[in-house]
Amino acid sequence: MNAAQSATRTQPGSTPTLSRRLAAYARTFQLEDAPADVIAAAKLCILDALGIGFASTTFEFAKRSAAGIVDVAGEGGHAVIGMDLRLPLRDAALLNGILIHGLDFDDTHLASVIHASASAVPVMLSEGARQRVTGRRALAAYLLAVEVDARIGQFAGGWWQKAGFHPTGMVGIFGATLAAAYLREASESALTHAQGLALSMAAGSMEFLEDGTWNKRFHPGWAASSAITAAALAAHGFASPDRAYEGRFGLFRSFLGAHAPDFAHDMLATWGDTWEMRNVAVKPYPVCHFNHACGDAALALRAEHGFELDEIESIIVRVHQNQMPVVCEPLAAKRRPQNEYDAKFSLPYFVAACLVRERFTLTELETASRTDTRILSLCDRTTCEQDAESAFPDYFSGAVEIVLRDGRRLTRREQVNRGTAARPLTSAEIERKFFANAQLVASYEQAAAVRDAVMVLDRAPDLSPLLQALAAS
């Protein structure tokens, strides 16, 4: 028995740790376990993620990210979404994660506020290609990562962001690690120890909110790259803690302190009965998911009442108190976003831009939009309040009240934001979003080839058609 196996032993009669239970689940996980609608949803989320990856290549952050990674890594054999570039295994996963999450347009599991696809898809592509797995096993690995991330993320009860940690980075590494080890067909012991290693690499600070810098984009790529490392070390017998989650210095107690969850409740109680993939929301707007309901409400009020912008006296937007520090505070800074990332996390700017442009696309994040005096004038008339009727965290509710100069008060509430299981985007809407994003850089023929490869993943002998279609044309 090697050191890793010895360190993982459980005393007779003792309860298996969460790491061991997740390892056991992962070891026997199969795509056949999942219902047809869950598999269909997984494929659509993968397609959505890849389309965003293509669109990101048109932005400066993508070019600078690629230059920095090539500088230290050199070239390799693994595909990068939409780029004429091939990188070593982990570096391709890093860059692909940056591209998928870089526009903040990727899907979100609402209860955990985690963008699981941004770390799961890069692992699926890189490690799946190296292991030459079938499309079916690659799809199962992706789904495994989403199910794991959702449960770990929501177990914190909304405290990740309040404690200053970006949950996509902090939690995404664990689902990605199990996915990477699963693609390797790792033993249960290796699956357990990979999670213990992931604990030492989990990272993600919310400090980017202070100045609109790029750290958040890096988090899921780092999670994916680190996950591949953790899985490889564990596969070769590297010993690590068995209590990655519930330990005295485990994930929750180390990062959440007094707000760590009560382990009397079982984080994995719904495994096998509830599919969290059904609760992943695809974004209709390229901004923080907290903003979406208010944008829909503002657009609906403009369409219904047809008022002119100069008729607006003031605007009140309402979201849950837990959402306000992210998208409402400090108000002065949110009214004047200094860059496109600031704009993504500004509820006043988002609502004002929706009212002025009667839409919100990637164009509304550009400098010309952020300096539009009509939008900024409305920002100055916009305030934020707590929404006592919000359904957060189940849904990211939002309400908008527009006070007109003639005294009318126009109000609208969106209790359930679009893209959720209760108000899902249709497969046709998700496909249109994919083509709109991918065709910023790719031909229709290339985008269609990616779409076709994703839609038959569960029947594909390997990932070759998808990887070939992803390369720059």
PDB file of N, CA, C and O in Angstrom, residues 395-460:
ATOM      1  N   TYR A 395     -33.649  32.611  -7.651  1.00  0.00           N
ATOM      2  CA  TYR A 395     -33.681  33.391  -8.890  1.00  0.00           C
ATOM      3  C   TYR A 395     -33.094  34.759  -8.604  1.00  0.00           C
ATOM      4  O   TYR A 395     -33.127  35.241  -7.464  1.00  0.00           O
ATOM      5  N   PHE A 396     -32.582  35.408  -9.620  1.00  0.00           N
ATOM      6  CA  PHE A 396     -32.027  36.750  -9.476  1.00  0.00           C
ATOM      7  C   PHE A 396     -33.096  37.759  -9.881  1.00  0.00           C
ATOM      8  O   PHE A 396     -33.076  38.326 -10.979  1.00  0.00           O
ATOM      9  N   SER A 397     -34.039  37.975  -8.981  1.00  0.00           N
ATOM     10  CA  SER A 397     -35.168  38.872  -9.237  1.00  0.00           C
ATOM     11  C   SER A 397     -34.682  40.311  -9.393  1.00  0.00           C
ATOM     12  O   SER A 397     -33.610  40.690  -8.903  1.00  0.00           O
ATOM     13  N   GLY A 398     -35.521  41.123 -10.030  1.00  0.00           N
ATOM     14  CA  GLY A 398     -35.226  42.542 -10.157  1.00  0.00           C
ATOM     15  C   GLY A 398     -36.489  43.333 -10.405  1.00  0.00           C
ATOM     16  O   GLY A 398     -37.444  42.827 -10.995  1.00  0.00           O
ATOM     17  N   ALA A 399     -36.516  44.575  -9.916  1.00  0.00           N
ATOM     18  CA  ALA A 399     -37.666  45.452 -10.133  1.00  0.00           C
ATOM     19  C   ALA A 399     -37.156  46.839 -10.516  1.00  0.00           C
ATOM     20  O   ALA A 399     -36.104  47.283 -10.042  1.00  0.00           O
ATOM     21  N   VAL A 400     -37.919  47.505 -11.377  1.00  0.00           N
ATOM     22  CA  VAL A 400     -37.564  48.849 -11.835  1.00  0.00           C
ATOM     23  C   VAL A 400     -38.770  49.759 -11.665  1.00  0.00           C
ATOM     24  O   VAL A 400     -39.899  49.391 -12.018  1.00  0.00           O
ATOM     25  N   GLU A 401     -38.522  50.931 -11.091  1.00  0.00           N
ATOM     26  CA  GLU A 401     -39.553  51.970 -10.985  1.00  0.00           C
ATOM     27  C   GLU A 401     -39.032  53.221 -11.676  1.00  0.00           C
ATOM     28  O   GLU A 401     -37.964  53.734 -11.324  1.00  0.00           O
ATOM     29  N   ILE A 402     -39.775  53.704 -12.669  1.00  0.00           N
ATOM     30  CA  ILE A 402     -39.405  54.899 -13.413  1.00  0.00           C
ATOM     31  C   ILE A 402     -40.398  55.997 -13.075  1.00  0.00           C
ATOM     32  O   ILE A 402     -41.608  55.835 -13.265  1.00  0.00           O
ATOM     33  N   VAL A 403     -39.895  57.106 -12.529  1.00  0.00           N
ATOM     34  CA  VAL A 403     -40.731  58.254 -12.178  1.00  0.00           C
ATOM     35  C   VAL A 403     -40.612  59.280 -13.299  1.00  0.00           C
ATOM     36  O   VAL A 403     -39.508  59.745 -13.611  1.00  0.00           O
ATOM     37  N   LEU A 404     -41.734  59.600 -13.920  1.00  0.00           N
ATOM     38  CA  LEU A 404     -41.745  60.563 -15.020  1.00  0.00           C
ATOM     39  C   LEU A 404     -42.020  61.969 -14.493  1.00  0.00           C
ATOM     40  O   LEU A 404     -42.586  62.154 -13.406  1.00  0.00           O
ATOM     41  N   ARG A 405     -41.661  62.975 -15.264  1.00  0.00           N
ATOM     42  CA  ARG A 405     -41.787  64.361 -14.823  1.00  0.00           C
ATOM     43  C   ARG A 405     -43.248  64.782 -14.649  1.00  0.00           C
ATOM     44  O   ARG A 405     -43.544  65.749 -13.926  1.00  0.00           O
ATOM     45  N   ASP A 406     -44.160  64.071 -15.290  1.00  0.00           N
ATOM     46  CA  ASP A 406     -45.578  64.395 -15.123  1.00  0.00           C
ATOM     47  C   ASP A 406     -46.176  63.724 -13.888  1.00  0.00           C
ATOM     48  O   ASP A 406     -47.390  63.796 -13.651  1.00  0.00           O
ATOM     49  N   GLY A 407     -45.341  63.041 -13.100  1.00  0.00           N
ATOM     50  CA  GLY A 407     -45.793  62.427 -11.856  1.00  0.00           C
ATOM     51  C   GLY A 407     -46.124  60.961 -11.943  1.00  0.00           C
ATOM     52  O   GLY A 407     -46.316  60.302 -10.906  1.00  0.00           O
ATOM     53  N   ARG A 408     -46.194  60.403 -13.146  1.00  0.00           N
ATOM     54  CA  ARG A 408     -46.487  58.975 -13.267  1.00  0.00           C
ATOM     55  C   ARG A 408     -45.330  58.144 -12.734  1.00  0.00           C
ATOM     56  O   ARG A 408     -44.169  58.505 -12.910  1.00  0.00           O
ATOM     57  N   ARG A 409     -45.673  57.021 -12.114  1.00  0.00           N
ATOM     58  CA  ARG A 409     -44.675  56.083 -11.609  1.00  0.00           C
ATOM     59  C   ARG A 409     -44.918  54.748 -12.306  1.00  0.00           C
ATOM     60  O   ARG A 409     -45.948  54.094 -12.072  1.00  0.00           O
ATOM     61  N   LEU A 410     -44.001  54.355 -13.149  1.00  0.00           N
ATOM     62  CA  LEU A 410     -44.116  53.123 -13.927  1.00  0.00           C
ATOM     63  C   LEU A 410     -43.259  52.051 -13.271  1.00  0.00           C
ATOM     64  O   LEU A 410     -42.065  52.264 -13.028  1.00  0.00           O
ATOM     65  N   THR A 411     -43.852  50.918 -12.964  1.00  0.00           N
ATOM     66  CA  THR A 411     -43.107  49.864 -12.268  1.00  0.00           C
ATOM     67  C   THR A 411     -43.271  48.534 -12.983  1.00  0.00           C
ATOM     68  O   THR A 411     -44.302  48.250 -13.595  1.00  0.00           O
ATOM     69  N   ARG A 412     -42.234  47.733 -12.883  1.00  0.00           N
ATOM     70  CA  ARG A 412     -42.293  46.370 -13.403  1.00  0.00           C
ATOM     71  C   ARG A 412     -41.320  45.501 -12.612  1.00  0.00           C
ATOM     72  O   ARG A 412     -40.204  45.930 -12.297  1.00  0.00           O
ATOM     73  N   ARG A 413     -41.764  44.308 -12.306  1.00  0.00           N
ATOM     74  CA  ARG A 413     -40.940  43.333 -11.588  1.00  0.00           C
ATOM     75  C   ARG A 413     -40.740  42.113 -12.464  1.00  0.00           C
ATOM     76  O   ARG A 413     -41.675  41.645 -13.121  1.00  0.00           O
ATOM     77  N   GLU A 414     -39.517  41.606 -12.495  1.00  0.00           N
ATOM     78  CA  GLU A 414     -39.208  40.310 -13.111  1.00  0.00           C
ATOM     79  C   GLU A 414     -38.753  39.410 -11.963  1.00  0.00           C
ATOM     80  O   GLU A 414     -37.607  39.493 -11.520  1.00  0.00           O
ATOM     81  N   GLN A 415     -39.662  38.608 -11.470  1.00  0.00           N
ATOM     82  CA  GLN A 415     -39.356  37.784 -10.310  1.00  0.00           C
ATOM     83  C   GLN A 415     -38.416  36.639 -10.659  1.00  0.00           C
ATOM     84  O   GLN A 415     -37.592  36.219  -9.843  1.00  0.00           O
ATOM     85  N   VAL A 416     -38.528  36.139 -11.879  1.00  0.00           N
ATOM     86  CA  VAL A 416     -37.677  35.038 -12.349  1.00  0.00           C
ATOM     87  C   VAL A 416     -36.915  35.527 -13.565  1.00  0.00           C
ATOM     88  O   VAL A 416     -37.516  35.886 -14.583  1.00  0.00           O
ATOM     89  N   ASN A 417     -35.612  35.563 -13.467  1.00  0.00           N
ATOM     90  CA  ASN A 417     -34.811  36.060 -14.588  1.00  0.00           C
ATOM     91  C   ASN A 417     -34.778  35.054 -15.733  1.00  0.00           C
ATOM     92  O   ASN A 417     -34.808  33.836 -15.523  1.00  0.00           O
ATOM     93  N   ARG A 418     -34.725  35.574 -16.934  1.00  0.00           N
ATOM     94  CA  ARG A 418     -34.669  34.715 -18.120  1.00  0.00           C
ATOM     95  C   ARG A 418     -33.400  33.874 -18.128  1.00  0.00           C
ATOM     96  O   ARG A 418     -32.347  34.307 -17.683  1.00  0.00           O
ATOM     97  N   GLY A 419     -33.534  32.677 -18.694  1.00  0.00           N
ATOM     98  CA  GLY A 419     -32.403  31.759 -18.777  1.00  0.00           C
ATOM     99  C   GLY A 419     -32.431  30.685 -17.709  1.00  0.00           C
ATOM    100  O   GLY A 419     -31.710  29.695 -17.804  1.00  0.00           O
ATOM    101  N   THR A 420     -33.263  30.867 -16.684  1.00  0.00           N
ATOM    102  CA  THR A 420     -33.363  29.880 -15.618  1.00  0.00           C
ATOM    103  C   THR A 420     -34.223  28.703 -16.063  1.00  0.00           C
ATOM    104  O   THR A 420     -34.857  28.736 -17.113  1.00  0.00           O
ATOM    105  N   ALA A 421     -34.271  27.682 -15.216  1.00  0.00           N
ATOM    106  CA  ALA A 421     -35.104  26.519 -15.530  1.00  0.00           C
ATOM    107  C   ALA A 421     -36.568  26.908 -15.627  1.00  0.00           C
ATOM    108  O   ALA A 421     -37.328  26.308 -16.394  1.00  0.00           O
ATOM    109  N   ALA A 422     -36.973  27.918 -14.856  1.00  0.00           N
ATOM    110  CA  ALA A 422     -38.365  28.354 -14.887  1.00  0.00           C
ATOM    111  C   ALA A 422     -38.677  29.223 -16.104  1.00  0.00           C
ATOM    112  O   ALA A 422     -39.832  29.300 -16.528  1.00  0.00           O
ATOM    113  N   ARG A 423     -37.659  29.876 -16.650  1.00  0.00           N
ATOM    114  CA  ARG A 423     -37.830  30.706 -17.860  1.00  0.00           C
ATOM    115  C   ARG A 423     -36.636  30.481 -18.792  1.00  0.00           C
ATOM    116  O   ARG A 423     -35.869  31.391 -19.084  1.00  0.00           O
ATOM    117  N   PRO A 424     -36.462  29.271 -19.255  1.00  0.00           N
ATOM    118  CA  PRO A 424     -35.251  28.965 -20.030  1.00  0.00           C
ATOM    119  C   PRO A 424     -35.244  29.614 -21.402  1.00  0.00           C
ATOM    120  O   PRO A 424     -36.299  29.856 -22.009  1.00  0.00           O
ATOM    121  N   LEU A 425     -34.041  29.917 -21.865  1.00  0.00           N
ATOM    122  CA  LEU A 425     -33.883  30.249 -23.279  1.00  0.00           C
ATOM    123  C   LEU A 425     -34.126  28.975 -24.072  1.00  0.00           C
ATOM    124  O   LEU A 425     -33.750  27.880 -23.649  1.00  0.00           O
ATOM    125  N   THR A 426     -34.736  29.100 -25.207  1.00  0.00           N
ATOM    126  CA  THR A 426     -34.970  27.924 -26.036  1.00  0.00           C
ATOM    127  C   THR A 426     -33.668  27.488 -26.687  1.00  0.00           C
ATOM    128  O   THR A 426     -32.698  28.259 -26.771  1.00  0.00           O
ATOM    129  N   SER A 427     -33.635  26.256 -27.180  1.00  0.00           N
ATOM    130  CA  SER A 427     -32.444  25.781 -27.889  1.00  0.00           C
ATOM    131  C   SER A 427     -32.167  26.660 -29.100  1.00  0.00           C
ATOM    132  O   SER A 427     -31.002  26.924 -29.426  1.00  0.00           O
ATOM    133  N   ALA A 428     -33.218  27.144 -29.755  1.00  0.00           N
ATOM    134  CA  ALA A 428     -33.026  28.023 -30.912  1.00  0.00           C
ATOM    135  C   ALA A 428     -32.401  29.353 -30.487  1.00  0.00           C
ATOM    136  O   ALA A 428     -31.524  29.890 -31.192  1.00  0.00           O
ATOM    137  N   GLU A 429     -32.813  29.898 -29.335  1.00  0.00           N
ATOM    138  CA  GLU A 429     -32.233  31.155 -28.848  1.00  0.00           C
ATOM    139  C   GLU A 429     -30.760  30.966 -28.491  1.00  0.00           C
ATOM    140  O   GLU A 429     -29.922  31.837 -28.770  1.00  0.00           O
ATOM    141  N   ILE A 430     -30.441  29.852 -27.860  1.00  0.00           N
ATOM    142  CA  ILE A 430     -29.042  29.589 -27.496  1.00  0.00           C
ATOM    143  C   ILE A 430     -28.201  29.402 -28.753  1.00  0.00           C
ATOM    144  O   ILE A 430     -27.063  29.888 -28.841  1.00  0.00           O
ATOM    145  N   GLU A 431     -28.760  28.731 -29.751  1.00  0.00           N
ATOM    146  CA  GLU A 431     -28.019  28.540 -30.991  1.00  0.00           C
ATOM    147  C   GLU A 431     -27.802  29.877 -31.701  1.00  0.00           C
ATOM    148  O   GLU A 431     -26.717  30.130 -32.238  1.00  0.00           O
ATOM    149  N   ARG A 432     -28.813  30.748 -31.690  1.00  0.00           N
ATOM    150  CA  ARG A 432     -28.636  32.072 -32.312  1.00  0.00           C
ATOM    151  C   ARG A 432     -27.553  32.864 -31.585  1.00  0.00           C
ATOM    152  O   ARG A 432     -26.742  33.554 -32.212  1.00  0.00           O
ATOM    153  N   LYS A 433     -27.557  32.775 -30.248  1.00  0.00           N
ATOM    154  CA  LYS A 433     -26.515  33.453 -29.486  1.00  0.00           C
ATOM    155  C   LYS A 433     -25.140  32.908 -29.865  1.00  0.00           C
ATOM    156  O   LYS A 433     -24.183  33.677 -30.068  1.00  0.00           O
ATOM    157  N   PHE A 434     -25.026  31.586 -29.984  1.00  0.00           N
ATOM    158  CA  PHE A 434     -23.753  30.986 -30.369  1.00  0.00           C
ATOM    159  C   PHE A 434     -23.283  31.522 -31.716  1.00  0.00           C
ATOM    160  O   PHE A 434     -22.121  31.934 -31.856  1.00  0.00           O
ATOM    161  N   PHE A 435     -24.139  31.511 -32.713  1.00  0.00           N
ATOM    162  CA  PHE A 435     -23.726  31.972 -34.044  1.00  0.00           C
ATOM    163  C   PHE A 435     -23.373  33.458 -34.031  1.00  0.00           C
ATOM    164  O   PHE A 435     -22.404  33.872 -34.678  1.00  0.00           O
ATOM    165  N   ALA A 436     -24.130  34.275 -33.293  1.00  0.00           N
ATOM    166  CA  ALA A 436     -23.814  35.701 -33.217  1.00  0.00           C
ATOM    167  C   ALA A 436     -22.431  35.922 -32.628  1.00  0.00           C
ATOM    168  O   ALA A 436     -21.669  36.795 -33.095  1.00  0.00           O
ATOM    169  N   ASN A 437     -22.075  35.148 -31.607  1.00  0.00           N
ATOM    170  CA  ASN A 437     -20.755  35.282 -30.987  1.00  0.00           C
ATOM    171  C   ASN A 437     -19.655  34.695 -31.862  1.00  0.00           C
ATOM    172  O   ASN A 437     -18.627  35.338 -32.119  1.00  0.00           O
ATOM    173  N   ALA A 438     -19.848  33.463 -32.323  1.00  0.00           N
ATOM    174  CA  ALA A 438     -18.801  32.790 -33.094  1.00  0.00           C
ATOM    175  C   ALA A 438     -18.499  33.511 -34.392  1.00  0.00           C
ATOM    176  O   ALA A 438     -17.339  33.609 -34.817  1.00  0.00           O
ATOM    177  N   GLN A 439     -19.528  34.051 -35.036  1.00  0.00           N
ATOM    178  CA  GLN A 439     -19.321  34.682 -36.340  1.00  0.00           C
ATOM    179  C   GLN A 439     -18.700  36.071 -36.263  1.00  0.00           C
ATOM    180  O   GLN A 439     -18.482  36.709 -37.293  1.00  0.00           O
ATOM    181  N   LEU A 440     -18.374  36.522 -35.054  1.00  0.00           N
ATOM    182  CA  LEU A 440     -17.546  37.724 -34.959  1.00  0.00           C
ATOM    183  C   LEU A 440     -16.158  37.474 -35.533  1.00  0.00           C
ATOM    184  O   LEU A 440     -15.476  38.410 -35.970  1.00  0.00           O
ATOM    185  N   VAL A 441     -15.736  36.199 -35.526  1.00  0.00           N
ATOM    186  CA  VAL A 441     -14.403  35.866 -36.057  1.00  0.00           C
ATOM    187  C   VAL A 441     -14.428  34.679 -37.014  1.00  0.00           C
ATOM    188  O   VAL A 441     -13.516  34.513 -37.805  1.00  0.00           O
ATOM    189  N   ALA A 442     -15.441  33.850 -36.938  1.00  0.00           N
ATOM    190  CA  ALA A 442     -15.482  32.622 -37.733  1.00  0.00           C
ATOM    191  C   ALA A 442     -16.521  32.739 -38.849  1.00  0.00           C
ATOM    192  O   ALA A 442     -17.488  33.494 -38.742  1.00  0.00           O
ATOM    193  N   SER A 443     -16.313  31.980 -39.894  1.00  0.00           N
ATOM    194  CA  SER A 443     -17.301  31.913 -40.963  1.00  0.00           C
ATOM    195  C   SER A 443     -18.520  31.131 -40.472  1.00  0.00           C
ATOM    196  O   SER A 443     -18.456  30.403 -39.476  1.00  0.00           O
ATOM    197  N   TYR A 444     -19.616  31.258 -41.217  1.00  0.00           N
ATOM    198  CA  TYR A 444     -20.783  30.471 -40.867  1.00  0.00           C
ATOM    199  C   TYR A 444     -20.456  28.985 -40.940  1.00  0.00           C
ATOM    200  O   TYR A 444     -20.896  28.204 -40.083  1.00  0.00           O
ATOM    201  N   GLU A 445     -19.679  28.592 -41.950  1.00  0.00           N
ATOM    202  CA  GLU A 445     -19.347  27.177 -42.131  1.00  0.00           C
ATOM    203  C   GLU A 445     -18.560  26.641 -40.952  1.00  0.00           C
ATOM    204  O   GLU A 445     -18.814  25.526 -40.473  1.00  0.00           O
ATOM    205  N   GLN A 446     -17.611  27.428 -40.444  1.00  0.00           N
ATOM    206  CA  GLN A 446     -16.841  26.974 -39.294  1.00  0.00           C
ATOM    207  C   GLN A 446     -17.715  26.899 -38.046  1.00  0.00           C
ATOM    208  O   GLN A 446     -17.658  25.922 -37.283  1.00  0.00           O
ATOM    209  N   ALA A 447     -18.540  27.928 -37.829  1.00  0.00           N
ATOM    210  CA  ALA A 447     -19.428  27.920 -36.671  1.00  0.00           C
ATOM    211  C   ALA A 447     -20.384  26.727 -36.728  1.00  0.00           C
ATOM    212  O   ALA A 447     -20.639  26.069 -35.715  1.00  0.00           O
ATOM    213  N   ALA A 448     -20.892  26.437 -37.922  1.00  0.00           N
ATOM    214  CA  ALA A 448     -21.811  25.306 -38.072  1.00  0.00           C
ATOM    215  C   ALA A 448     -21.108  23.987 -37.786  1.00  0.00           C
ATOM    216  O   ALA A 448     -21.703  23.063 -37.216  1.00  0.00           O
ATOM    217  N   ALA A 449     -19.831  23.902 -38.154  1.00  0.00           N
ATOM    218  CA  ALA A 449     -19.069  22.681 -37.882  1.00  0.00           C
ATOM    219  C   ALA A 449     -18.890  22.479 -36.383  1.00  0.00           C
ATOM    220  O   ALA A 449     -18.971  21.347 -35.877  1.00  0.00           O
ATOM    221  N   VAL A 450     -18.661  23.566 -35.645  1.00  0.00           N
ATOM    222  CA  VAL A 450     -18.564  23.470 -34.190  1.00  0.00           C
ATOM    223  C   VAL A 450     -19.907  23.034 -33.619  1.00  0.00           C
ATOM    224  O   VAL A 450     -19.981  22.114 -32.789  1.00  0.00           O
ATOM    225  N   ARG A 451     -20.958  23.686 -34.059  1.00  0.00           N
ATOM    226  CA  ARG A 451     -22.297  23.330 -33.583  1.00  0.00           C
ATOM    227  C   ARG A 451     -22.614  21.860 -33.817  1.00  0.00           C
ATOM    228  O   ARG A 451     -23.066  21.144 -32.922  1.00  0.00           O
ATOM    229  N   ASP A 452     -22.321  21.393 -35.023  1.00  0.00           N
ATOM    230  CA  ASP A 452     -22.635  20.004 -35.360  1.00  0.00           C
ATOM    231  C   ASP A 452     -21.820  19.027 -34.512  1.00  0.00           C
ATOM    232  O   ASP A 452     -22.345  17.988 -34.072  1.00  0.00           O
ATOM    233  N   ALA A 453     -20.549  19.365 -34.272  1.00  0.00           N
ATOM    234  CA  ALA A 453     -19.692  18.478 -33.476  1.00  0.00           C
ATOM    235  C   ALA A 453     -20.168  18.398 -32.027  1.00  0.00           C
ATOM    236  O   ALA A 453     -20.140  17.324 -31.406  1.00  0.00           O
ATOM    237  N   VAL A 454     -20.613  19.516 -31.478  1.00  0.00           N
ATOM    238  CA  VAL A 454     -21.105  19.511 -30.098  1.00  0.00           C
ATOM    239  C   VAL A 454     -22.404  18.715 -29.985  1.00  0.00           C
ATOM    240  O   VAL A 454     -22.597  17.935 -29.043  1.00  0.00           O
ATOM    241  N   MET A 455     -23.275  18.894 -30.942  1.00  0.00           N
ATOM    242  CA  MET A 455     -24.595  18.265 -30.853  1.00  0.00           C
ATOM    243  C   MET A 455     -24.551  16.737 -30.973  1.00  0.00           C
ATOM    244  O   MET A 455     -25.509  16.060 -30.598  1.00  0.00           O
ATOM    245  N   VAL A 456     -23.446  16.187 -31.484  1.00  0.00           N
ATOM    246  CA  VAL A 456     -23.328  14.726 -31.592  1.00  0.00           C
ATOM    247  C   VAL A 456     -22.243  14.178 -30.669  1.00  0.00           C
ATOM    248  O   VAL A 456     -21.787  13.051 -30.851  1.00  0.00           O
ATOM    249  N   LEU A 457     -21.843  14.982 -29.665  1.00  0.00           N
ATOM    250  CA  LEU A 457     -20.769  14.543 -28.778  1.00  0.00           C
ATOM    251  C   LEU A 457     -21.054  13.175 -28.158  1.00  0.00           C
ATOM    252  O   LEU A 457     -20.139  12.352 -28.009  1.00  0.00           O
ATOM    253  N   ASP A 458     -22.293  12.948 -27.775  1.00  0.00           N
ATOM    254  CA  ASP A 458     -22.608  11.687 -27.103  1.00  0.00           C
ATOM    255  C   ASP A 458     -22.537  10.488 -28.040  1.00  0.00           C
ATOM    256  O   ASP A 458     -22.650   9.343 -27.589  1.00  0.00           O
ATOM    257  N   ARG A 459     -22.299  10.739 -29.336  1.00  0.00           N
ATOM    258  CA  ARG A 459     -22.154   9.632 -30.293  1.00  0.00           C
ATOM    259  C   ARG A 459     -20.803   9.656 -31.002  1.00  0.00           C
ATOM    260  O   ARG A 459     -20.542   8.804 -31.854  1.00  0.00           O
ATOM    261  N   ALA A 460     -19.949  10.604 -30.649  1.00  0.00           N
ATOM    262  CA  ALA A 460     -18.669  10.768 -31.347  1.00  0.00           C
ATOM    263  C   ALA A 460     -17.618   9.804 -30.806  1.00  0.00           C
ATOM    264  O   ALA A 460     -17.491   9.632 -29.588  1.00  0.00           O
TER     265      ALA A 460
END
